[in-house]
Amino acid sequence: MSAGTTTAGAGVTDWSRGVPLRAGDWFIGLYQPSPETAGFWQAVRRHELVLKWCAGCGKCFHPKRIVCTDCGSPDLTWRRASGRGTVYSFSEVHRAPSSDFAGSVPYTVGLVALEEGVHLFTRFVAEPGPVAIGAPARVDFRVLETGQLLPVFLVGTAA
Amino acid sequence: MADTGIGNAAAIVGIGRAMAWRDDPDGPKTPLQLGALAAVRAMRAAGIKRSEVGALFTGRTPQSYMVLQYNQALLNELKIGPTFNSEVTAHGGGALGTLQLAALALHAGVIDYALCVTNEASGIWMDQVGSNAAWEGDLQFEAPYGASTPSLYAQFACRYMHETGTTPEMCAQVAVENRRWALDHPHAAMRHKGPITVEDVLASRMIASPLRLLDCAVWYPGGIATAVVLTRAELARSGRHAEVTWLAGFGQCSTHEWVGERMGGWGFAPLEDGPNLVRTGTAVAAKQAYAMAGVGPSDMQIAQSSAPFTFANLIILEELGFCPPGEGGRFVADGGIAYEGGLPFNTIGGYLSFGQVAQGLYNLQEVVDQIHGRAEGRQVPNVERGIVHGHGGPMACHSVVIVSKEPTR
């Protein structure tokens, strides 16, 4: 991940608009990959979707998890996800949160329910569509409006 | 829950408020100015001295006054020396949480008086529409997708309507009823806009499907501080205080931080089935509060919620026990919260039409005012007790407080 889009400092995306938020050290882990999420963003660069995995429980978790919430193990490792899931919930955004996204409205954000039992917030792309609860979705990787490469989900095909 | 005797163990004996607006002729005010003013007014109403404040609990740091440990800034301003002193930060749900921690300390007998203060003036100092997504969304895993605040709440709305068959028309009825009440409140943000109809809501522009403009809370164009002085039962009965309102019961339940990480059963009671996008911690908090007070939903003459979207109010009405789960839409469509004849709900206009100040105790103050018959222009007859729900976003933190004119047991 390039420093310009993910680290505090020059070129950082200011999500606050309005009165600019001053992203000091206390925002580490919010604006940028933190130690527990760096592996996720490294995988995204390789166009791979990975999740946290507990060897003891065999359960997958959201990429941010630090400990297994079942057994308490701190030894979570990265495991590649199938990239397949279904649309759990969605919203078509008509008023963008900032000027970065204003040129793209309407676009659809939502929660994908992955086969591994993990839900991720994402961008849904209606290819071939349409976006509807329960529709099959598979991962793709796109550079979105802020210039950041992100996992998105194409809806309408399980392939 | 075991009966610990904490229900009715504390009471509100002083309440103070300070307000300011964006276009005040004498210039803008900070949350700290308003908070200090409200605190002084509450102490004066209670008839207590600075030296008697045993605890200071504030809501979270105002977004428009970002200092670490806001409680310290306020304490310094008031020159008080409390034993306990802290921000209570379950997002907006922390506001009512201040009273709950106060009650614990008072019930234990380690302090005599607690001062709880919430204050925010983001409507004066900030572009709330532009900045709020930075507070409500995960900056690493949600914001880069272009998530606006309404689009985060819309995830709940989409799923809730899908699972329960709730229609946009049913949701819109909440906005209609809230607006009707706002017309009676001198300080409601939308008072001057006049009444609205279901058709008006459905015709308003789409913000983030299924949420239209009139499904969304309006930001209050000003600042509000509310301060409350509480004491324990023995002192409340001492005759020293002019007005007593009992803290009959309370509860709180917080379940997650970000929408995207909400899912997945917690696997333990009472959260076996969630949280998910249609159930919240409100049911847990309300159950605690009712059990503590020894009363039920039918004993409430009034209810307030800080839920910031139409559909969210339906979920809260369900979880406060006013209708069965999933039936909020039909309850409201059938006149359940009708201005004429329904449950008096959000009688200041709610977050949709009074406006939201990001956090606060002004919904609590409304119930206290109603109980003591000074809700001018919108007085509900014979209010003995009421329930207040405080929401911390996004649908994450839920506080419930039941206040009563007389002890409920």
Coordinates of C-alpha atoms in Angstrom, one line a residue:
Chain A
M1 CA 0.0 0.0 0.0
S2 CA 1.5 3.3 -1.0
A3 CA 2.1 5.7 1.8
G4 CA 0.2 8.5 0.1
T5 CA -3.2 6.9 0.5
T6 CA -2.9 5.1 3.8
T7 CA -0.7 6.9 6.2
A8 CA -1.3 10.1 8.2
G9 CA 0.7 13.0 6.8
A10 CA 1.1 14.5 3.4
G11 CA -1.5 13.4 0.9
V12 CA -3.7 11.7 3.5
T13 CA -7.4 11.6 2.7
D14 CA -9.2 13.9 5.1
W15 CA -12.6 12.1 5.7
S16 CA -13.9 14.8 7.9
R17 CA -14.3 17.7 5.5
G18 CA -15.9 20.4 7.6
V19 CA -13.4 21.2 10.2
P20 CA -10.4 19.1 9.3
L21 CA -9.7 16.3 11.7
R22 CA -6.1 16.4 12.8
A23 CA -4.9 12.9 12.4
G24 CA -2.3 12.6 15.1
D25 CA -0.6 9.5 16.4
W26 CA -3.8 8.6 18.2
F27 CA -5.5 7.8 14.9
I28 CA -3.0 5.1 14.0
G29 CA -5.0 2.0 13.1
L30 CA -7.9 4.1 11.9
Y31 CA -6.5 5.8 8.8
Q32 CA -3.7 3.4 8.0
P33 CA -3.0 -0.3 8.1
S34 CA -2.0 -1.1 11.7
P35 CA 0.1 -4.1 12.6
E36 CA -2.9 -6.3 12.9
T37 CA -4.3 -5.4 9.5
A38 CA -1.2 -4.9 7.4
G39 CA -1.4 -8.5 6.1
F40 CA -4.9 -7.8 4.7
W41 CA -3.7 -4.8 2.7
Q42 CA -0.6 -6.6 1.5
A43 CA -2.9 -9.4 0.2
V44 CA -5.1 -6.8 -1.5
R45 CA -2.1 -5.6 -3.5
R46 CA -1.8 -9.2 -4.7
H47 CA -5.5 -9.3 -5.5
E48 CA -6.2 -11.7 -2.8
L49 CA -8.9 -11.6 -0.1
V50 CA -7.7 -12.9 3.3
L51 CA -9.3 -13.3 6.7
K52 CA -8.1 -13.9 10.2
W53 CA -8.2 -17.6 11.1
C54 CA -7.9 -19.4 14.5
A55 CA -6.1 -22.7 14.1
G56 CA -7.5 -23.9 17.4
C57 CA -11.2 -23.2 16.7
G58 CA -11.1 -23.4 12.9
K59 CA -13.1 -20.2 12.7
C60 CA -12.6 -17.2 10.5
F61 CA -12.8 -13.6 11.6
H62 CA -13.0 -10.1 10.3
P63 CA -9.5 -8.9 9.3
K64 CA -9.3 -6.6 12.2
R65 CA -9.6 -9.2 15.0
I66 CA -6.7 -9.4 17.3
V67 CA -7.7 -12.4 19.4
C68 CA -10.0 -15.3 18.8
T69 CA -13.2 -14.3 20.5
D70 CA -14.1 -18.0 21.1
C71 CA -10.9 -19.4 22.7
G72 CA -8.9 -16.3 23.4
S73 CA -5.9 -17.4 21.3
P74 CA -3.8 -14.5 20.1
D75 CA -2.3 -16.6 17.3
L76 CA -4.6 -15.6 14.5
T77 CA -3.1 -16.2 11.1
W78 CA -4.1 -15.1 7.6
R79 CA -6.1 -17.5 5.4
R80 CA -7.2 -16.9 1.9
A81 CA -11.0 -16.6 1.5
S82 CA -12.9 -18.1 -1.3
G83 CA -14.1 -14.7 -2.4
R84 CA -17.6 -15.9 -2.7
G85 CA -20.6 -14.8 -0.7
T86 CA -24.0 -13.2 -0.9
V87 CA -25.4 -9.7 -0.4
Y88 CA -26.5 -9.4 3.2
S89 CA -27.6 -5.8 3.1
F90 CA -27.0 -2.8 0.9
S91 CA -27.7 0.9 0.3
E92 CA -27.5 2.9 -2.9
V93 CA -25.7 6.2 -1.9
H94 CA -27.2 9.3 -3.6
R95 CA -25.6 11.9 -1.4
A96 CA -21.8 11.3 -1.2
P97 CA -20.0 11.8 2.1
S98 CA -17.4 14.0 0.4
S99 CA -16.4 15.5 -2.9
D100 CA -14.2 12.5 -3.6
F101 CA -17.3 10.4 -4.2
A102 CA -19.7 13.0 -5.5
G103 CA -18.9 12.2 -9.2
S104 CA -19.8 8.5 -8.6
V105 CA -23.3 8.7 -7.2
P106 CA -25.3 6.6 -7.1
Y107 CA -23.1 3.8 -6.0
T108 CA -23.9 0.9 -3.7
V109 CA -22.2 0.0 -0.4
G110 CA -23.2 -2.9 1.8
L111 CA -22.4 -5.9 3.8
V112 CA -21.4 -9.1 2.0
A113 CA -21.8 -12.4 3.9
L114 CA -18.8 -14.5 3.0
E115 CA -18.8 -18.3 2.7
E116 CA -16.5 -18.3 5.7
G117 CA -19.1 -16.8 7.9
V118 CA -17.5 -13.3 8.0
H119 CA -19.3 -10.1 7.0
L120 CA -17.4 -7.4 5.3
F121 CA -18.4 -3.8 4.5
T122 CA -17.8 -3.3 0.8
R123 CA -18.7 -1.8 -2.5
F124 CA -21.2 -3.8 -4.6
V125 CA -20.9 -3.5 -8.3
A126 CA -24.0 -4.6 -10.4
E127 CA -22.1 -6.8 -12.8
P128 CA -24.2 -8.3 -14.0
G129 CA -26.5 -7.4 -11.2
P130 CA -29.0 -6.5 -9.9
V131 CA -28.0 -5.9 -6.2
A132 CA -30.5 -7.6 -4.0
I133 CA -30.5 -9.3 -0.6
G134 CA -29.3 -12.9 -1.1
A135 CA -27.8 -12.4 -4.5
P136 CA -24.5 -14.2 -5.1
A137 CA -21.4 -12.0 -5.1
R138 CA -17.7 -12.6 -5.8
V139 CA -14.7 -10.5 -5.0
D140 CA -12.9 -8.3 -7.4
F141 CA -10.3 -5.6 -6.9
R142 CA -10.8 -2.1 -8.1
V143 CA -9.2 1.3 -7.6
L144 CA -12.0 3.4 -6.1
E145 CA -12.5 7.2 -6.0
T146 CA -9.8 8.0 -3.5
G147 CA -7.1 6.1 -5.5
Q148 CA -7.0 3.2 -3.1
L149 CA -7.1 -0.4 -4.4
L150 CA -9.9 -2.1 -2.6
P151 CA -11.8 -5.5 -2.6
V152 CA -15.2 -5.0 -4.1
F153 CA -17.9 -7.5 -4.8
L154 CA -19.5 -8.2 -8.2
V155 CA -23.1 -9.1 -7.8
G156 CA -25.2 -11.5 -9.8
T157 CA -22.7 -14.3 -10.5
A158 CA -21.3 -16.9 -8.1
A159 CA -18.5 -17.9 -10.5
Chain B
M1 CA -31.6 -9.8 37.3
A2 CA -31.3 -10.0 41.0
D3 CA -33.1 -7.2 42.8
T4 CA -30.2 -5.2 44.3
G5 CA -32.5 -2.5 45.6
I6 CA -31.0 0.1 43.3
G7 CA -34.3 1.0 41.6
N8 CA -35.6 4.2 43.2
A9 CA -32.3 4.5 45.2
A10 CA -31.4 7.8 43.5
A11 CA -33.4 10.8 42.4
I12 CA -32.9 13.9 40.2
V13 CA -33.2 17.0 42.4
G14 CA -31.9 19.7 40.1
I15 CA -31.9 20.2 36.4
G16 CA -30.4 23.0 34.3
R17 CA -30.1 23.8 30.6
A18 CA -28.3 26.2 28.4
M19 CA -28.9 26.7 24.7
A20 CA -27.3 28.7 22.0
W21 CA -27.9 29.1 18.2
R22 CA -25.7 29.6 15.2
D23 CA -27.0 33.1 14.7
D24 CA -27.0 34.4 18.2
P25 CA -26.6 38.2 18.2
D26 CA -24.1 38.1 21.0
G27 CA -21.9 35.6 19.2
P28 CA -21.3 31.9 19.2
K29 CA -20.8 29.8 22.3
T30 CA -18.7 26.8 23.0
P31 CA -20.0 23.6 24.6
L32 CA -17.8 24.3 27.6
Q33 CA -19.5 27.7 28.1
L34 CA -22.9 26.0 27.8
G35 CA -22.0 23.1 30.0
A36 CA -20.7 25.4 32.8
L37 CA -23.8 27.5 32.6
A38 CA -26.1 24.4 32.8
A39 CA -24.2 23.0 35.6
V40 CA -24.5 26.1 37.7
R41 CA -28.2 26.3 37.0
A42 CA -28.7 22.7 38.0
M43 CA -26.8 23.2 41.3
R44 CA -28.8 26.3 42.0
A45 CA -32.1 24.4 41.3
A46 CA -31.0 21.6 43.6
G47 CA -29.8 24.1 46.2
I48 CA -26.4 22.6 46.7
K49 CA -23.0 24.1 46.9
R50 CA -19.9 23.3 44.8
S51 CA -18.3 21.6 47.8
E52 CA -21.1 19.0 47.9
V53 CA -20.5 17.6 44.4
G54 CA -19.2 14.1 45.0
A55 CA -19.2 13.0 41.4
L56 CA -18.9 14.6 38.0
F57 CA -19.9 12.5 35.0
T58 CA -19.9 14.1 31.6
G59 CA -21.0 12.6 28.3
R60 CA -18.3 12.0 25.8
T61 CA -16.1 14.9 24.7
P62 CA -18.1 17.3 22.6
Q63 CA -17.2 16.9 18.9
S64 CA -17.0 20.7 18.8
Y65 CA -14.6 20.8 21.8
M66 CA -12.1 18.0 21.3
V67 CA -9.9 17.8 24.4
L68 CA -8.8 14.7 26.0
Q69 CA -10.7 14.1 29.3
Y70 CA -13.4 16.7 28.8
N71 CA -14.6 16.1 32.4
Q72 CA -11.4 17.7 33.5
A73 CA -12.0 20.8 31.5
L74 CA -15.5 21.2 33.0
L75 CA -14.3 20.4 36.5
N76 CA -11.6 23.0 36.2
E77 CA -14.2 25.5 35.1
L78 CA -16.6 24.8 38.0
K79 CA -13.9 24.5 40.6
I80 CA -15.4 21.5 42.2
G81 CA -13.5 18.6 43.8
P82 CA -15.5 15.4 43.3
T83 CA -14.4 11.9 44.4
F84 CA -15.5 10.3 41.1
N85 CA -14.9 12.2 37.8
S86 CA -15.1 10.8 34.3
E87 CA -16.4 11.0 30.8
V88 CA -19.0 8.3 30.1
T89 CA -18.4 7.3 26.5
A90 CA -20.8 4.8 25.0
H91 CA -21.2 7.2 22.1
G92 CA -24.4 9.1 22.5
G93 CA -25.6 6.4 24.9
G94 CA -23.1 7.6 27.4
A95 CA -25.3 10.6 28.2
L96 CA -27.9 8.5 30.1
G97 CA -25.0 6.4 31.3
T98 CA -23.8 9.3 33.4
L99 CA -27.0 9.0 35.5
Q100 CA -26.5 5.3 35.9
L101 CA -23.0 5.6 37.2
A102 CA -24.1 8.4 39.5
A103 CA -26.9 6.1 40.9
L104 CA -24.3 3.3 41.6
A105 CA -22.2 5.7 43.7
L106 CA -25.1 7.3 45.4
H107 CA -26.7 3.9 46.2
A108 CA -23.4 2.7 47.7
G109 CA -23.6 5.7 50.0
V110 CA -20.0 6.9 49.1
I111 CA -21.3 10.3 47.8
D112 CA -24.2 12.5 48.5
Y113 CA -24.6 14.4 45.3
A114 CA -23.6 13.7 41.7
L115 CA -23.5 16.2 38.8
C116 CA -24.1 14.8 35.3
V117 CA -23.5 17.2 32.3
T118 CA -23.8 16.8 28.6
N119 CA -23.1 19.5 26.2
E120 CA -22.5 19.8 22.5
A121 CA -22.5 22.8 20.1
S122 CA -21.4 21.1 16.9
G123 CA -24.3 22.8 15.0
I124 CA -22.5 26.1 15.7
W125 CA -18.9 25.1 15.0
M126 CA -18.9 22.2 12.6
D127 CA -20.2 21.0 9.2
Q128 CA -22.0 18.0 10.7
V129 CA -23.1 16.5 7.4
G130 CA -19.6 16.5 6.0
S131 CA -17.8 15.4 9.1
N132 CA -20.1 12.8 10.6
A133 CA -19.0 9.9 8.5
A134 CA -15.6 10.2 10.1
W135 CA -17.2 9.4 13.5
E136 CA -19.7 6.8 12.5
G137 CA -17.7 4.7 10.1
D138 CA -14.5 2.7 10.3
L139 CA -11.9 4.8 8.5
Q140 CA -10.0 1.8 7.3
F141 CA -12.6 -0.7 6.2
E142 CA -15.7 1.4 5.6
A143 CA -15.0 5.0 4.7
P144 CA -12.8 4.3 1.6
Y145 CA -15.9 2.7 0.0
G146 CA -17.7 6.1 0.2
A147 CA -19.9 5.2 3.2
S148 CA -21.9 8.2 4.3
T149 CA -23.5 8.2 7.7
P150 CA -27.0 7.5 6.4
S151 CA -25.6 4.7 4.2
L152 CA -24.3 3.0 7.3
Y153 CA -27.7 3.1 9.1
A154 CA -29.3 2.2 5.8
Q155 CA -27.7 -1.3 6.1
F156 CA -30.0 -1.8 9.1
A157 CA -33.0 -0.3 7.4
C158 CA -32.6 -2.5 4.3
R159 CA -32.3 -5.7 6.3
Y160 CA -35.0 -4.7 8.8
M161 CA -37.5 -3.9 6.1
H162 CA -36.6 -7.1 4.3
E163 CA -37.0 -9.3 7.3
T164 CA -40.1 -7.7 8.8
G165 CA -42.1 -6.6 5.8
T166 CA -41.9 -3.0 7.1
T167 CA -42.8 -0.6 4.3
P168 CA -41.4 2.9 3.5
E169 CA -44.9 4.2 4.3
M170 CA -44.8 2.7 7.8
C171 CA -41.3 4.3 8.4
A172 CA -42.5 7.6 7.1
Q173 CA -45.3 7.7 9.7
V174 CA -42.6 8.2 12.4
A175 CA -41.4 11.3 10.6
V176 CA -45.0 12.6 10.4
E177 CA -45.7 12.1 14.1
N178 CA -42.3 13.6 15.2
R179 CA -42.9 16.7 13.1
R180 CA -46.4 17.1 14.6
W181 CA -44.9 17.2 18.1
A182 CA -42.1 19.6 17.0
L183 CA -44.7 22.1 15.9
D184 CA -45.5 22.5 19.6
H185 CA -41.9 23.0 20.8
P186 CA -40.6 26.6 20.7
H187 CA -37.0 25.4 20.1
A188 CA -37.5 22.5 17.6
A189 CA -35.3 22.9 14.6
M190 CA -38.1 22.0 12.1
R191 CA -40.9 23.9 13.8
H192 CA -41.0 26.6 11.1
K193 CA -41.2 24.0 8.3
G194 CA -44.8 23.1 9.2
P195 CA -46.5 19.7 9.2
I196 CA -45.6 16.9 6.8
T197 CA -47.4 13.9 5.4
V198 CA -46.4 10.4 4.5
E199 CA -46.4 11.5 0.9
D200 CA -44.0 14.3 1.7
V201 CA -41.6 11.8 3.2
L202 CA -41.8 9.4 0.3
A203 CA -41.4 12.3 -2.2
S204 CA -38.3 13.7 -0.5
R205 CA -35.0 13.0 -2.2
M206 CA -33.2 9.8 -1.8
I207 CA -30.1 10.1 0.5
A208 CA -29.0 6.5 0.8
S209 CA -31.6 3.9 -0.1
P210 CA -34.0 3.2 1.5
L211 CA -33.5 6.4 3.5
R212 CA -34.9 9.6 2.1
L213 CA -34.2 13.1 3.4
L214 CA -37.2 13.1 5.7
D215 CA -36.3 9.7 7.1
C216 CA -33.1 11.2 8.5
A217 CA -32.4 13.3 11.7
V218 CA -31.7 16.9 11.2
W219 CA -28.7 18.4 12.8
Y220 CA -29.6 21.0 15.4
P221 CA -28.6 24.4 14.4
G222 CA -27.1 25.3 17.7
G223 CA -25.9 23.9 21.0
I224 CA -27.5 22.4 24.0
A225 CA -26.2 21.6 27.5
T226 CA -28.1 19.8 30.1
A227 CA -27.0 19.3 33.7
V228 CA -28.6 17.1 36.3
V229 CA -28.0 16.9 40.0
L230 CA -28.8 13.5 41.6
T231 CA -28.9 12.5 45.2
R232 CA -29.6 9.3 47.1
A233 CA -33.1 8.4 48.4
E234 CA -32.6 9.5 52.0
L235 CA -31.5 13.0 51.0
A236 CA -34.2 13.2 48.2
R237 CA -36.8 12.7 51.0
S238 CA -35.2 15.2 53.4
G239 CA -37.3 18.1 52.2
R240 CA -34.2 20.1 51.3
H241 CA -35.0 19.9 47.5
A242 CA -37.8 21.7 45.8
E243 CA -38.4 19.1 43.2
V244 CA -37.7 15.4 43.2
T245 CA -37.9 13.0 40.2
W246 CA -37.0 9.4 40.9
L247 CA -34.6 7.3 38.9
A248 CA -36.8 4.3 39.0
G249 CA -34.8 2.0 36.8
F250 CA -32.1 1.9 34.2
G251 CA -30.1 -0.4 31.9
Q252 CA -27.5 -0.3 29.3
C253 CA -26.1 -2.6 26.6
S254 CA -23.4 -1.9 24.0
T255 CA -22.5 -4.5 21.4
H256 CA -20.1 -3.3 18.8
E257 CA -18.3 -0.4 17.2
W258 CA -18.7 -0.5 13.5
V259 CA -21.6 -1.6 11.3
G260 CA -19.3 -3.9 9.3
E261 CA -18.3 -5.8 12.4
R262 CA -21.7 -6.0 14.0
M263 CA -22.7 -9.4 12.7
G264 CA -22.0 -12.7 14.4
G265 CA -23.7 -14.1 17.4
W266 CA -22.0 -13.2 20.7
G267 CA -23.1 -16.7 21.8
F268 CA -24.0 -15.8 25.3
A269 CA -27.2 -14.6 27.0
P270 CA -29.0 -12.4 26.3
L271 CA -27.3 -11.9 23.0
E272 CA -27.5 -15.4 21.5
D273 CA -29.2 -14.2 18.4
G274 CA -27.2 -11.1 17.7
P275 CA -26.6 -8.4 17.6
N276 CA -27.6 -8.3 14.0
L277 CA -29.1 -5.7 11.8
V278 CA -32.6 -5.9 13.2
R279 CA -32.0 -6.3 16.9
T280 CA -30.1 -4.1 19.3
G281 CA -29.0 -3.9 22.9
T282 CA -32.1 -1.8 23.7
A283 CA -34.1 -4.9 24.5
V284 CA -31.5 -5.9 27.1
A285 CA -31.3 -2.4 28.5
A286 CA -35.0 -2.0 28.7
K287 CA -35.5 -5.4 30.4
Q288 CA -33.0 -4.4 33.0
A289 CA -34.7 -1.1 33.6
Y290 CA -38.2 -2.5 33.9
A291 CA -37.1 -5.2 36.2
M292 CA -35.3 -2.7 38.4
A293 CA -38.3 -0.4 38.6
G294 CA -40.8 -3.2 38.9
V295 CA -43.0 -1.7 36.1
G296 CA -43.7 -2.5 32.5
P297 CA -44.2 -0.6 29.2
S298 CA -47.9 -0.1 29.9
D299 CA -46.9 1.9 33.0
M300 CA -45.2 4.5 30.9
Q301 CA -47.2 7.6 29.9
I302 CA -44.5 9.0 27.7
A303 CA -41.4 7.8 25.8
Q304 CA -38.4 9.5 24.2
S305 CA -35.7 8.1 21.9
S306 CA -32.7 9.6 20.3
A307 CA -32.8 7.2 17.4
P308 CA -31.7 9.2 14.4
F309 CA -33.7 7.6 11.5
T310 CA -37.4 6.7 11.0
F311 CA -36.9 2.9 10.9
A312 CA -34.6 3.0 13.9
N313 CA -37.4 4.4 16.0
L314 CA -39.5 1.4 15.0
I315 CA -36.9 -1.0 16.3
I316 CA -36.6 1.0 19.5
L317 CA -40.4 1.0 20.1
E318 CA -40.3 -2.8 19.7
E319 CA -37.4 -3.2 22.1
L320 CA -38.8 -0.9 24.7
G321 CA -41.8 -3.3 24.7
F322 CA -44.5 -1.1 23.2
C323 CA -45.1 -3.7 20.4
P324 CA -43.8 -7.1 19.5
P325 CA -40.5 -7.6 17.6
G326 CA -40.9 -6.8 13.9
E327 CA -44.2 -5.1 14.5
G328 CA -43.0 -1.5 14.9
G329 CA -44.1 -0.5 11.5
R330 CA -47.6 -1.8 11.8
F331 CA -47.9 -0.4 15.4
V332 CA -47.1 3.0 14.1
A333 CA -49.2 2.7 11.0
D334 CA -52.2 1.8 13.2
G335 CA -51.8 4.9 15.3
G336 CA -49.5 3.6 18.0
I337 CA -47.7 6.9 18.4
A338 CA -50.4 9.1 16.9
Y339 CA -50.3 12.7 18.1
E340 CA -54.0 12.2 18.9
G341 CA -54.5 9.2 21.1
G342 CA -51.3 7.3 20.7
L343 CA -48.3 6.8 23.0
P344 CA -46.8 10.3 23.5
F345 CA -43.5 9.5 21.8
N346 CA -40.7 12.0 21.0
T347 CA -42.7 14.9 22.3
I348 CA -40.0 17.4 21.6
G349 CA -40.1 16.3 17.9
G350 CA -37.4 13.6 18.2
Y351 CA -34.1 13.7 16.4
L352 CA -36.0 13.9 13.1
S353 CA -37.7 17.2 13.8
F354 CA -36.4 18.7 17.1
G355 CA -32.9 17.9 15.8
Q356 CA -29.9 16.1 17.1
V357 CA -27.1 17.8 19.0
A358 CA -24.9 14.6 18.7
Q359 CA -25.4 13.8 22.4
G360 CA -27.4 15.0 25.3
L361 CA -29.8 14.7 28.1
Y362 CA -32.4 17.0 26.6
N363 CA -34.8 14.0 26.0
L364 CA -34.5 13.2 29.7
Q365 CA -35.2 16.8 30.6
E366 CA -38.4 16.6 28.5
V367 CA -39.7 13.7 30.6
V368 CA -38.8 15.5 33.8
D369 CA -40.6 18.6 32.5
Q370 CA -43.6 16.6 31.5
I371 CA -43.7 14.9 34.9
H372 CA -43.7 18.2 36.7
G373 CA -46.2 19.8 34.3
R374 CA -44.0 22.5 32.7
A375 CA -43.8 21.2 29.1
E376 CA -45.4 24.4 27.9
G377 CA -47.5 24.1 24.7
R378 CA -47.1 20.3 24.5
Q379 CA -48.0 19.1 28.0
V380 CA -49.2 15.6 28.1
P381 CA -51.9 15.1 30.8
N382 CA -51.1 13.1 33.9
V383 CA -47.5 12.0 33.3
E384 CA -46.4 9.9 36.3
R385 CA -43.5 8.2 34.7
G386 CA -41.7 7.9 31.4
I387 CA -38.9 6.0 29.6
V388 CA -36.0 7.6 27.9
H389 CA -33.8 5.8 25.3
G390 CA -30.4 7.0 24.5
H391 CA -28.7 5.8 21.3
G392 CA -25.0 5.6 20.5
G393 CA -24.2 5.2 16.9
P394 CA -24.4 3.3 14.7
M395 CA -27.1 1.4 16.6
A396 CA -24.2 0.2 18.9
C397 CA -24.9 1.6 22.4
H398 CA -28.2 1.7 24.1
S399 CA -29.1 3.3 27.4
V400 CA -32.5 3.2 29.0
V401 CA -33.7 5.2 32.0
I402 CA -37.1 5.2 33.7
V403 CA -38.0 8.3 35.7
S404 CA -41.0 8.7 37.9
K405 CA -42.8 11.3 40.0
E406 CA -43.1 8.8 42.9
P407 CA -40.9 5.8 43.7
T408 CA -42.2 2.8 41.7
R409 CA -41.8 0.4 44.6

